[in-house]
Amino acid sequence: MTREQFISNVESTQEALRRFLAALCCGDSQLADDVAQEAYLKAYIACGNFRKIESFKSWIFRIAFNVFIDLRRSARAFVNYDELREAPASEAADSHFRYQELYAALTQLPAKERTSVLLYYMEGYSVKEIAEIVESSQEAVRQHLARGRNHLRGMLSNSEKE
Amino acid sequence: MDDDKIRDLFRTFQPELTSECGFLSRLEDKMKAIDMVKRQIADMRRRNRIAVAVAAVSGFVVGVVLTLLMPMILDWSTTVNLSVPRLGIPEVNVDMHVVCWTLMAAVCVLTVYGSYELTVAGLSRKAESVAYGSRR
């Protein structure tokens, strides 16, 4: 893949990737940007050997997911549920507040479940494609989705009652 | 809440993003830095390949020349041996062939090492002057 091809692929995928990562990072768009930047740079370093241009989007999502997991392992700058609840009003507060319950519900999901749910509902990926991105079996992804759905249902119906 | 409700929830879900231009320009800057490092690594590899080739050729040439000169060197060493005054030290029987071949090997190794270092230094200096010139 040439530099120009890479840039055009970045331009066509960056919005979806950043949106997915923002949801994965529970609304922390700065952290999402950092993960996206690192993922694109890793892809750029390795893109000389990448041939399947048509599957660039899945490839970059897989890299971004791995970067996110690495970042989580290093346990830096990660928003938790309590922080989210006690977050003071900021410039982006309106949109953040709008999705606060959803973010809070997503924060409770383990990384793989959250990723599977987001890829399935936000990006419209199939179970097979998600399995490739998160490097799990299709059966495992189905289980992640079922658990994630139950989790979300429980959390969101509780918040509706409140 | 059924599956459709979750689907609807995500359909209207638009997380806040930072500016697209800012993101792309930051990425472009980092890509330029990576390009520069890639270029430098490629240049270094090229210089190294040239230096290895020069060192191999010079080592081979010196080896061939010394091998051709070996009969003369052996004659010269016997003459030197004969002309050395006797100092009452018990004579040690040294095989001059072994000494000459060992010396020749040492000269070849030194030539290879020296020409490699000189070539790398020369090419690096040239690259630096080109970069400095282009920067000016």
PDB file of C-alpha atoms in Angstrom:
ATOM      1  CA  MET A   1       0.000   0.000   0.000  1.00  0.00           C
ATOM      2  CA  THR A   2       1.368   3.405  -0.974  1.00  0.00           C
ATOM      3  CA  ARG A   3       1.369   6.496   1.222  1.00  0.00           C
ATOM      4  CA  GLU A   4      -1.439   8.052  -0.847  1.00  0.00           C
ATOM      5  CA  GLN A   5      -3.582   4.920  -0.569  1.00  0.00           C
ATOM      6  CA  PHE A   6      -2.956   4.869   3.148  1.00  0.00           C
ATOM      7  CA  ILE A   7      -3.973   8.520   3.553  1.00  0.00           C
ATOM      8  CA  SER A   8      -7.154   8.031   1.542  1.00  0.00           C
ATOM      9  CA  ASN A   9      -7.994   4.989   3.683  1.00  0.00           C
ATOM     10  CA  VAL A  10      -7.363   7.038   6.827  1.00  0.00           C
ATOM     11  CA  GLU A  11      -9.670   9.762   5.568  1.00  0.00           C
ATOM     12  CA  SER A  12     -12.440   7.297   4.820  1.00  0.00           C
ATOM     13  CA  THR A  13     -12.187   5.353   8.104  1.00  0.00           C
ATOM     14  CA  GLN A  14     -11.107   7.885  10.724  1.00  0.00           C
ATOM     15  CA  GLU A  15     -14.555   9.131  11.674  1.00  0.00           C
ATOM     16  CA  ALA A  16     -16.003   5.662  12.229  1.00  0.00           C
ATOM     17  CA  LEU A  17     -12.902   4.564  14.114  1.00  0.00           C
ATOM     18  CA  ARG A  18     -12.821   7.628  16.365  1.00  0.00           C
ATOM     19  CA  ARG A  19     -16.540   7.330  17.075  1.00  0.00           C
ATOM     20  CA  PHE A  20     -16.133   3.664  17.968  1.00  0.00           C
ATOM     21  CA  LEU A  21     -13.121   4.447  20.165  1.00  0.00           C
ATOM     22  CA  ALA A  22     -14.902   7.358  21.841  1.00  0.00           C
ATOM     23  CA  ALA A  23     -17.673   4.951  22.791  1.00  0.00           C
ATOM     24  CA  LEU A  24     -15.125   2.325  23.833  1.00  0.00           C
ATOM     25  CA  CYS A  25     -13.387   4.933  26.023  1.00  0.00           C
ATOM     26  CA  CYS A  26     -16.809   5.922  27.407  1.00  0.00           C
ATOM     27  CA  GLY A  27     -16.853   9.406  25.930  1.00  0.00           C
ATOM     28  CA  ASP A  28     -13.211  10.341  26.538  1.00  0.00           C
ATOM     29  CA  SER A  29     -12.572  11.725  23.048  1.00  0.00           C
ATOM     30  CA  GLN A  30      -8.972  12.748  23.848  1.00  0.00           C
ATOM     31  CA  LEU A  31      -8.093   9.214  24.871  1.00  0.00           C
ATOM     32  CA  ALA A  32      -9.978   7.920  21.821  1.00  0.00           C
ATOM     33  CA  ASP A  33      -7.900  10.222  19.601  1.00  0.00           C
ATOM     34  CA  ASP A  34      -4.659   9.033  21.184  1.00  0.00           C
ATOM     35  CA  VAL A  35      -5.646   5.398  20.620  1.00  0.00           C
ATOM     36  CA  ALA A  36      -6.679   6.175  17.030  1.00  0.00           C
ATOM     37  CA  GLN A  37      -3.394   8.006  16.342  1.00  0.00           C
ATOM     38  CA  GLU A  38      -1.350   5.134  17.706  1.00  0.00           C
ATOM     39  CA  ALA A  39      -3.380   2.606  15.737  1.00  0.00           C
ATOM     40  CA  TYR A  40      -2.923   4.531  12.470  1.00  0.00           C
ATOM     41  CA  LEU A  41       0.805   4.938  13.097  1.00  0.00           C
ATOM     42  CA  LYS A  42       1.207   1.221  13.782  1.00  0.00           C
ATOM     43  CA  ALA A  43      -0.736   0.536  10.596  1.00  0.00           C
ATOM     44  CA  TYR A  44       1.429   3.024   8.674  1.00  0.00           C
ATOM     45  CA  ILE A  45       4.628   1.335   9.827  1.00  0.00           C
ATOM     46  CA  ALA A  46       3.276  -2.068   8.777  1.00  0.00           C
ATOM     47  CA  CYS A  47       1.353  -0.985   5.661  1.00  0.00           C
ATOM     48  CA  GLY A  48       4.228  -1.840   3.288  1.00  0.00           C
ATOM     49  CA  ASN A  49       3.317  -5.509   3.680  1.00  0.00           C
ATOM     50  CA  PHE A  50      -0.451  -5.012   3.702  1.00  0.00           C
ATOM     51  CA  ARG A  51      -2.093  -6.124   0.470  1.00  0.00           C
ATOM     52  CA  LYS A  52      -5.848  -6.481   1.145  1.00  0.00           C
ATOM     53  CA  ILE A  53      -6.792  -2.827   0.754  1.00  0.00           C
ATOM     54  CA  GLU A  54     -10.508  -3.677   0.756  1.00  0.00           C
ATOM     55  CA  SER A  55     -10.280  -5.011   4.325  1.00  0.00           C
ATOM     56  CA  PHE A  56      -8.383  -1.972   5.632  1.00  0.00           C
ATOM     57  CA  LYS A  57     -11.252  -0.960   7.900  1.00  0.00           C
ATOM     58  CA  SER A  58     -11.358  -4.309   9.728  1.00  0.00           C
ATOM     59  CA  TRP A  59      -7.570  -4.269   9.969  1.00  0.00           C
ATOM     60  CA  ILE A  60      -7.440  -0.802  11.516  1.00  0.00           C
ATOM     61  CA  PHE A  61     -10.254  -1.680  13.934  1.00  0.00           C
ATOM     62  CA  ARG A  62      -8.304  -4.756  15.022  1.00  0.00           C
ATOM     63  CA  ILE A  63      -5.142  -2.698  15.588  1.00  0.00           C
ATOM     64  CA  ALA A  64      -7.107  -0.052  17.487  1.00  0.00           C
ATOM     65  CA  PHE A  65      -8.737  -2.705  19.668  1.00  0.00           C
ATOM     66  CA  ASN A  66      -5.292  -4.139  20.502  1.00  0.00           C
ATOM     67  CA  VAL A  67      -3.921  -0.663  21.275  1.00  0.00           C
ATOM     68  CA  PHE A  68      -6.903  -0.048  23.533  1.00  0.00           C
ATOM     69  CA  ILE A  69      -6.361  -3.360  25.337  1.00  0.00           C
ATOM     70  CA  ASP A  70      -2.646  -2.554  25.807  1.00  0.00           C
ATOM     71  CA  LEU A  71      -3.564   0.845  27.161  1.00  0.00           C
ATOM     72  CA  ARG A  72      -6.055  -0.687  29.558  1.00  0.00           C
ATOM     73  CA  ARG A  73      -3.455  -3.154  30.741  1.00  0.00           C
ATOM     74  CA  SER A  74      -1.100  -0.318  31.520  1.00  0.00           C
ATOM     75  CA  ALA A  75      -4.092   1.076  33.526  1.00  0.00           C
ATOM     76  CA  ARG A  76      -3.512   4.700  32.642  1.00  0.00           C
ATOM     77  CA  ALA A  77      -6.071   7.460  32.268  1.00  0.00           C
ATOM     78  CA  PHE A  78      -9.107   5.276  32.245  1.00  0.00           C
ATOM     79  CA  VAL A  79     -12.496   6.643  33.270  1.00  0.00           C
ATOM     80  CA  ASN A  80     -14.319   4.474  35.772  1.00  0.00           C
ATOM     81  CA  TYR A  81     -17.949   4.384  36.694  1.00  0.00           C
ATOM     82  CA  ASP A  82     -17.588   6.523  39.829  1.00  0.00           C
ATOM     83  CA  GLU A  83     -15.572   9.188  38.030  1.00  0.00           C
ATOM     84  CA  LEU A  84     -18.212   9.245  35.351  1.00  0.00           C
ATOM     85  CA  ARG A  85     -21.001   9.745  37.855  1.00  0.00           C
ATOM     86  CA  GLU A  86     -19.121  12.494  39.673  1.00  0.00           C
ATOM     87  CA  ALA A  87     -17.790  14.174  36.539  1.00  0.00           C
ATOM     88  CA  PRO A  88     -18.185  17.955  36.783  1.00  0.00           C
ATOM     89  CA  ALA A  89     -19.958  19.894  34.058  1.00  0.00           C
ATOM     90  CA  SER A  90     -17.589  20.772  31.209  1.00  0.00           C
ATOM     91  CA  GLU A  91     -17.819  22.256  27.706  1.00  0.00           C
ATOM     92  CA  ALA A  92     -18.727  18.871  26.286  1.00  0.00           C
ATOM     93  CA  ALA A  93     -21.047  18.227  29.163  1.00  0.00           C
ATOM     94  CA  ASP A  94     -24.240  18.377  27.143  1.00  0.00           C
ATOM     95  CA  SER A  95     -23.440  15.520  24.855  1.00  0.00           C
ATOM     96  CA  HIS A  96     -21.619  13.680  27.615  1.00  0.00           C
ATOM     97  CA  PHE A  97     -24.603  14.023  29.919  1.00  0.00           C
ATOM     98  CA  ARG A  98     -26.954  12.824  27.209  1.00  0.00           C
ATOM     99  CA  TYR A  99     -25.090   9.527  27.025  1.00  0.00           C
ATOM    100  CA  GLN A 100     -24.033   9.364  30.650  1.00  0.00           C
ATOM    101  CA  GLU A 101     -26.225   6.357  31.441  1.00  0.00           C
ATOM    102  CA  LEU A 102     -25.081   4.553  28.322  1.00  0.00           C
ATOM    103  CA  TYR A 103     -21.424   5.289  29.093  1.00  0.00           C
ATOM    104  CA  ALA A 104     -21.937   4.161  32.660  1.00  0.00           C
ATOM    105  CA  ALA A 105     -23.513   0.926  31.381  1.00  0.00           C
ATOM    106  CA  LEU A 106     -20.724   0.427  28.851  1.00  0.00           C
ATOM    107  CA  THR A 107     -18.048   0.997  31.521  1.00  0.00           C
ATOM    108  CA  GLN A 108     -19.449  -1.970  33.412  1.00  0.00           C
ATOM    109  CA  LEU A 109     -18.851  -4.296  30.465  1.00  0.00           C
ATOM    110  CA  PRO A 110     -15.528  -6.119  30.084  1.00  0.00           C
ATOM    111  CA  ALA A 111     -13.446  -4.829  27.145  1.00  0.00           C
ATOM    112  CA  LYS A 112     -14.271  -7.692  24.777  1.00  0.00           C
ATOM    113  CA  GLU A 113     -17.992  -7.557  25.471  1.00  0.00           C
ATOM    114  CA  ARG A 114     -18.030  -3.786  25.083  1.00  0.00           C
ATOM    115  CA  THR A 115     -16.089  -4.018  21.819  1.00  0.00           C
ATOM    116  CA  SER A 116     -18.380  -6.711  20.462  1.00  0.00           C
ATOM    117  CA  VAL A 117     -21.515  -4.735  21.389  1.00  0.00           C
ATOM    118  CA  LEU A 118     -20.165  -1.511  19.866  1.00  0.00           C
ATOM    119  CA  LEU A 119     -18.959  -3.150  16.678  1.00  0.00           C
ATOM    120  CA  TYR A 120     -22.249  -4.976  16.296  1.00  0.00           C
ATOM    121  CA  TYR A 121     -24.637  -2.115  17.071  1.00  0.00           C
ATOM    122  CA  MET A 122     -22.632   0.952  16.087  1.00  0.00           C
ATOM    123  CA  GLU A 123     -20.661  -0.263  13.085  1.00  0.00           C
ATOM    124  CA  GLY A 124     -22.982  -3.012  11.929  1.00  0.00           C
ATOM    125  CA  TYR A 125     -20.262  -5.668  11.734  1.00  0.00           C
ATOM    126  CA  SER A 126     -21.290  -9.314  11.518  1.00  0.00           C
ATOM    127  CA  VAL A 127     -20.348 -11.834  14.184  1.00  0.00           C
ATOM    128  CA  LYS A 128     -17.731 -13.303  11.843  1.00  0.00           C
ATOM    129  CA  GLU A 129     -16.103  -9.920  11.244  1.00  0.00           C
ATOM    130  CA  ILE A 130     -16.143  -9.103  14.966  1.00  0.00           C
ATOM    131  CA  ALA A 131     -14.511 -12.465  15.679  1.00  0.00           C
ATOM    132  CA  GLU A 132     -11.686 -11.507  13.304  1.00  0.00           C
ATOM    133  CA  ILE A 133     -11.270  -8.078  14.862  1.00  0.00           C
ATOM    134  CA  VAL A 134     -11.195  -9.198  18.491  1.00  0.00           C
ATOM    135  CA  GLU A 135      -9.351 -12.413  17.555  1.00  0.00           C
ATOM    136  CA  SER A 136     -11.887 -14.749  19.189  1.00  0.00           C
ATOM    137  CA  SER A 137     -14.119 -17.533  17.917  1.00  0.00           C
ATOM    138  CA  GLN A 138     -17.585 -16.738  16.548  1.00  0.00           C
ATOM    139  CA  GLU A 139     -19.142 -18.647  19.429  1.00  0.00           C
ATOM    140  CA  ALA A 140     -17.227 -16.492  21.927  1.00  0.00           C
ATOM    141  CA  VAL A 141     -18.424 -13.334  20.168  1.00  0.00           C
ATOM    142  CA  ARG A 142     -22.040 -14.557  20.308  1.00  0.00           C
ATOM    143  CA  GLN A 143     -21.604 -15.101  24.039  1.00  0.00           C
ATOM    144  CA  HIS A 144     -20.039 -11.637  24.435  1.00  0.00           C
ATOM    145  CA  LEU A 145     -22.977 -10.120  22.588  1.00  0.00           C
ATOM    146  CA  ALA A 146     -25.559 -12.011  24.638  1.00  0.00           C
ATOM    147  CA  ARG A 147     -23.858 -11.092  27.913  1.00  0.00           C
ATOM    148  CA  GLY A 148     -23.382  -7.497  26.777  1.00  0.00           C
ATOM    149  CA  ARG A 149     -27.026  -7.226  25.770  1.00  0.00           C
ATOM    150  CA  ASN A 150     -28.193  -8.620  29.118  1.00  0.00           C
ATOM    151  CA  HIS A 151     -25.876  -6.257  30.942  1.00  0.00           C
ATOM    152  CA  LEU A 152     -27.122  -3.260  28.979  1.00  0.00           C
ATOM    153  CA  ARG A 153     -30.757  -4.286  29.375  1.00  0.00           C
ATOM    154  CA  GLY A 154     -30.331  -4.624  33.131  1.00  0.00           C
ATOM    155  CA  MET A 155     -28.462  -1.377  33.583  1.00  0.00           C
ATOM    156  CA  LEU A 156     -30.645   0.685  31.294  1.00  0.00           C
ATOM    157  CA  SER A 157     -33.959  -0.647  32.646  1.00  0.00           C
ATOM    158  CA  ASN A 158     -32.721   0.172  36.171  1.00  0.00           C
ATOM    159  CA  SER A 159     -31.953   3.720  35.091  1.00  0.00           C
ATOM    160  CA  GLU A 160     -35.386   3.992  33.440  1.00  0.00           C
ATOM    161  CA  LYS A 161     -37.047   2.980  36.724  1.00  0.00           C
ATOM    162  CA  GLU A 162     -35.006   5.619  38.596  1.00  0.00           C
TER     163      GLU A 162
ATOM    164  CA  MET B   1     -35.668  -3.477  26.866  1.00  0.00           C
ATOM    165  CA  ASP B   2     -35.502  -5.634  23.754  1.00  0.00           C
ATOM    166  CA  ASP B   3     -32.931  -5.839  21.003  1.00  0.00           C
ATOM    167  CA  ASP B   4     -34.633  -3.148  18.905  1.00  0.00           C
ATOM    168  CA  LYS B   5     -34.407  -0.665  21.742  1.00  0.00           C
ATOM    169  CA  ILE B   6     -30.668  -1.270  22.059  1.00  0.00           C
ATOM    170  CA  ARG B   7     -30.386  -0.864  18.292  1.00  0.00           C
ATOM    171  CA  ASP B   8     -32.308   2.441  18.465  1.00  0.00           C
ATOM    172  CA  LEU B   9     -30.144   3.599  21.326  1.00  0.00           C
ATOM    173  CA  PHE B  10     -26.988   3.090  19.270  1.00  0.00           C
ATOM    174  CA  ARG B  11     -28.544   4.490  16.120  1.00  0.00           C
ATOM    175  CA  THR B  12     -28.915   7.907  17.747  1.00  0.00           C
ATOM    176  CA  PHE B  13     -25.618   7.580  19.599  1.00  0.00           C
ATOM    177  CA  GLN B  14     -23.179  10.251  18.368  1.00  0.00           C
ATOM    178  CA  PRO B  15     -20.226  10.561  20.743  1.00  0.00           C
ATOM    179  CA  GLU B  16     -18.457  13.928  20.826  1.00  0.00           C
ATOM    180  CA  LEU B  17     -15.349  13.956  18.609  1.00  0.00           C
ATOM    181  CA  THR B  18     -12.424  16.363  18.455  1.00  0.00           C
ATOM    182  CA  SER B  19     -11.778  18.376  15.295  1.00  0.00           C
ATOM    183  CA  GLU B  20     -11.137  16.249  12.214  1.00  0.00           C
ATOM    184  CA  CYS B  21      -8.550  18.691  10.794  1.00  0.00           C
ATOM    185  CA  GLY B  22      -6.622  18.719  14.049  1.00  0.00           C
ATOM    186  CA  PHE B  23      -6.627  14.939  14.176  1.00  0.00           C
ATOM    187  CA  LEU B  24      -5.480  14.555  10.568  1.00  0.00           C
ATOM    188  CA  SER B  25      -2.773  17.231  10.791  1.00  0.00           C
ATOM    189  CA  ARG B  26      -1.404  15.653  13.999  1.00  0.00           C
ATOM    190  CA  LEU B  27      -1.362  12.280  12.265  1.00  0.00           C
ATOM    191  CA  GLU B  28       0.308  13.774   9.179  1.00  0.00           C
ATOM    192  CA  ASP B  29       3.087  15.264  11.350  1.00  0.00           C
ATOM    193  CA  LYS B  30       3.721  11.919  13.015  1.00  0.00           C
ATOM    194  CA  MET B  31       3.715  10.168   9.637  1.00  0.00           C
ATOM    195  CA  LYS B  32       6.313  12.634   8.366  1.00  0.00           C
ATOM    196  CA  ALA B  33       8.500  11.820  11.373  1.00  0.00           C
ATOM    197  CA  ILE B  34       8.111   8.102  10.629  1.00  0.00           C
ATOM    198  CA  ASP B  35       8.971   8.730   6.957  1.00  0.00           C
ATOM    199  CA  MET B  36      12.137  10.540   8.016  1.00  0.00           C
ATOM    200  CA  VAL B  37      13.189   7.663  10.281  1.00  0.00           C
ATOM    201  CA  LYS B  38      12.369   5.150   7.531  1.00  0.00           C
ATOM    202  CA  ARG B  39      14.485   7.158   5.054  1.00  0.00           C
ATOM    203  CA  GLN B  40      17.397   7.320   7.481  1.00  0.00           C
ATOM    204  CA  ILE B  41      17.236   3.579   8.127  1.00  0.00           C
ATOM    205  CA  ALA B  42      17.160   2.897   4.365  1.00  0.00           C
ATOM    206  CA  ASP B  43      20.147   5.240   3.845  1.00  0.00           C
ATOM    207  CA  MET B  44      22.050   3.559   6.652  1.00  0.00           C
ATOM    208  CA  ARG B  45      21.385   0.117   5.146  1.00  0.00           C
ATOM    209  CA  ARG B  46      22.486   1.333   1.702  1.00  0.00           C
ATOM    210  CA  ARG B  47      25.708   2.818   3.141  1.00  0.00           C
ATOM    211  CA  ASN B  48      26.349  -0.390   5.020  1.00  0.00           C
ATOM    212  CA  ARG B  49      25.869  -2.496   1.866  1.00  0.00           C
ATOM    213  CA  ILE B  50      28.255  -0.278  -0.113  1.00  0.00           C
ATOM    214  CA  ALA B  51      30.826  -0.383   2.689  1.00  0.00           C
ATOM    215  CA  VAL B  52      30.624  -4.188   2.897  1.00  0.00           C
ATOM    216  CA  ALA B  53      31.098  -4.437  -0.889  1.00  0.00           C
ATOM    217  CA  VAL B  54      34.085  -2.053  -0.831  1.00  0.00           C
ATOM    218  CA  ALA B  55      35.623  -3.919   2.117  1.00  0.00           C
ATOM    219  CA  ALA B  56      35.169  -7.298   0.401  1.00  0.00           C
ATOM    220  CA  VAL B  57      36.712  -6.056  -2.855  1.00  0.00           C
ATOM    221  CA  SER B  58      39.662  -4.382  -1.142  1.00  0.00           C
ATOM    222  CA  GLY B  59      40.272  -7.453   1.045  1.00  0.00           C
ATOM    223  CA  PHE B  60      40.193  -9.678  -2.033  1.00  0.00           C
ATOM    224  CA  VAL B  61      42.570  -7.396  -4.004  1.00  0.00           C
ATOM    225  CA  VAL B  62      45.054  -7.150  -1.133  1.00  0.00           C
ATOM    226  CA  GLY B  63      44.862 -10.940  -0.650  1.00  0.00           C
ATOM    227  CA  VAL B  64      45.542 -11.616  -4.328  1.00  0.00           C
ATOM    228  CA  VAL B  65      48.413  -9.101  -4.468  1.00  0.00           C
ATOM    229  CA  LEU B  66      50.045 -10.525  -1.340  1.00  0.00           C
ATOM    230  CA  THR B  67      49.624 -14.106  -2.613  1.00  0.00           C
ATOM    231  CA  LEU B  68      51.317 -13.146  -5.892  1.00  0.00           C
ATOM    232  CA  LEU B  69      54.083 -11.439  -3.956  1.00  0.00           C
ATOM    233  CA  MET B  70      54.524 -14.379  -1.592  1.00  0.00           C
ATOM    234  CA  PRO B  71      57.598 -15.891  -3.345  1.00  0.00           C
ATOM    235  CA  MET B  72      59.326 -12.492  -3.206  1.00  0.00           C
ATOM    236  CA  ILE B  73      58.364 -12.023   0.424  1.00  0.00           C
ATOM    237  CA  LEU B  74      59.708 -15.472   1.301  1.00  0.00           C
ATOM    238  CA  ASP B  75      63.025 -14.706  -0.498  1.00  0.00           C
ATOM    239  CA  TRP B  76      63.257 -11.400   1.312  1.00  0.00           C
ATOM    240  CA  SER B  77      62.519 -12.994   4.686  1.00  0.00           C
ATOM    241  CA  THR B  78      65.274 -15.626   4.161  1.00  0.00           C
ATOM    242  CA  THR B  79      67.718 -12.839   3.243  1.00  0.00           C
ATOM    243  CA  VAL B  80      66.771 -10.923   6.364  1.00  0.00           C
ATOM    244  CA  ASN B  81      67.092 -14.094   8.409  1.00  0.00           C
ATOM    245  CA  LEU B  82      70.605 -14.718   7.068  1.00  0.00           C
ATOM    246  CA  SER B  83      71.761 -11.175   7.541  1.00  0.00           C
ATOM    247  CA  VAL B  84      70.696 -11.012  11.206  1.00  0.00           C
ATOM    248  CA  PRO B  85      73.917 -11.149  13.323  1.00  0.00           C
ATOM    249  CA  ARG B  86      74.282 -14.100  15.633  1.00  0.00           C
ATOM    250  CA  LEU B  87      73.979 -13.000  19.251  1.00  0.00           C
ATOM    251  CA  GLY B  88      74.601 -16.319  20.918  1.00  0.00           C
ATOM    252  CA  ILE B  89      70.868 -16.920  21.372  1.00  0.00           C
ATOM    253  CA  PRO B  90      69.963 -20.500  20.578  1.00  0.00           C
ATOM    254  CA  GLU B  91      68.452 -20.589  17.124  1.00  0.00           C
ATOM    255  CA  VAL B  92      64.703 -21.222  16.961  1.00  0.00           C
ATOM    256  CA  ASN B  93      63.484 -23.011  13.912  1.00  0.00           C
ATOM    257  CA  VAL B  94      60.653 -20.897  12.547  1.00  0.00           C
ATOM    258  CA  ASP B  95      58.748 -21.885   9.455  1.00  0.00           C
ATOM    259  CA  MET B  96      58.749 -18.639   7.442  1.00  0.00           C
ATOM    260  CA  HIS B  97      55.815 -19.870   5.347  1.00  0.00           C
ATOM    261  CA  VAL B  98      53.573 -19.947   8.405  1.00  0.00           C
ATOM    262  CA  VAL B  99      54.782 -16.532   9.568  1.00  0.00           C
ATOM    263  CA  CYS B 100      54.255 -14.961   6.134  1.00  0.00           C
ATOM    264  CA  TRP B 101      50.783 -16.423   5.636  1.00  0.00           C
ATOM    265  CA  THR B 102      49.768 -15.303   9.142  1.00  0.00           C
ATOM    266  CA  LEU B 103      51.035 -11.800   8.474  1.00  0.00           C
ATOM    267  CA  MET B 104      49.224 -11.762   5.142  1.00  0.00           C
ATOM    268  CA  ALA B 105      45.970 -12.802   6.767  1.00  0.00           C
ATOM    269  CA  ALA B 106      46.401 -10.085   9.390  1.00  0.00           C
ATOM    270  CA  VAL B 107      47.057  -7.460   6.707  1.00  0.00           C
ATOM    271  CA  CYS B 108      43.948  -8.603   4.793  1.00  0.00           C
ATOM    272  CA  VAL B 109      41.749  -8.416   7.898  1.00  0.00           C
ATOM    273  CA  LEU B 110      43.076  -4.957   8.759  1.00  0.00           C
ATOM    274  CA  THR B 111      42.489  -3.807   5.180  1.00  0.00           C
ATOM    275  CA  VAL B 112      38.904  -5.093   5.205  1.00  0.00           C
ATOM    276  CA  TYR B 113      38.144  -3.486   8.561  1.00  0.00           C
ATOM    277  CA  GLY B 114      39.854  -0.217   7.648  1.00  0.00           C
ATOM    278  CA  SER B 115      38.195   0.110   4.267  1.00  0.00           C
ATOM    279  CA  TYR B 116      34.772  -0.667   5.791  1.00  0.00           C
ATOM    280  CA  GLU B 117      35.205   2.022   8.428  1.00  0.00           C
ATOM    281  CA  LEU B 118      36.600   4.562   5.948  1.00  0.00           C
ATOM    282  CA  THR B 119      33.791   3.930   3.459  1.00  0.00           C
ATOM    283  CA  VAL B 120      31.071   4.229   6.114  1.00  0.00           C
ATOM    284  CA  ALA B 121      32.655   7.423   7.456  1.00  0.00           C
ATOM    285  CA  GLY B 122      33.023   8.891   3.979  1.00  0.00           C
ATOM    286  CA  LEU B 123      29.466   8.062   2.939  1.00  0.00           C
ATOM    287  CA  SER B 124      28.056   9.386   6.216  1.00  0.00           C
ATOM    288  CA  ARG B 125      29.988  12.640   5.798  1.00  0.00           C
ATOM    289  CA  LYS B 126      28.724  12.933   2.242  1.00  0.00           C
ATOM    290  CA  ALA B 127      25.125  12.290   3.329  1.00  0.00           C
ATOM    291  CA  GLU B 128      25.448  14.842   6.107  1.00  0.00           C
ATOM    292  CA  SER B 129      26.851  17.468   3.747  1.00  0.00           C
ATOM    293  CA  VAL B 130      24.042  16.802   1.261  1.00  0.00           C
ATOM    294  CA  ALA B 131      21.432  17.104   4.030  1.00  0.00           C
ATOM    295  CA  TYR B 132      23.094  20.237   5.389  1.00  0.00           C
ATOM    296  CA  GLY B 133      23.299  21.711   1.891  1.00  0.00           C
ATOM    297  CA  SER B 134      19.649  20.933   1.137  1.00  0.00           C
ATOM    298  CA  ARG B 135      18.612  22.420   4.477  1.00  0.00           C
ATOM    299  CA  ARG B 136      20.433  25.628   3.584  1.00  0.00           C
TER     300      ARG B 136
END
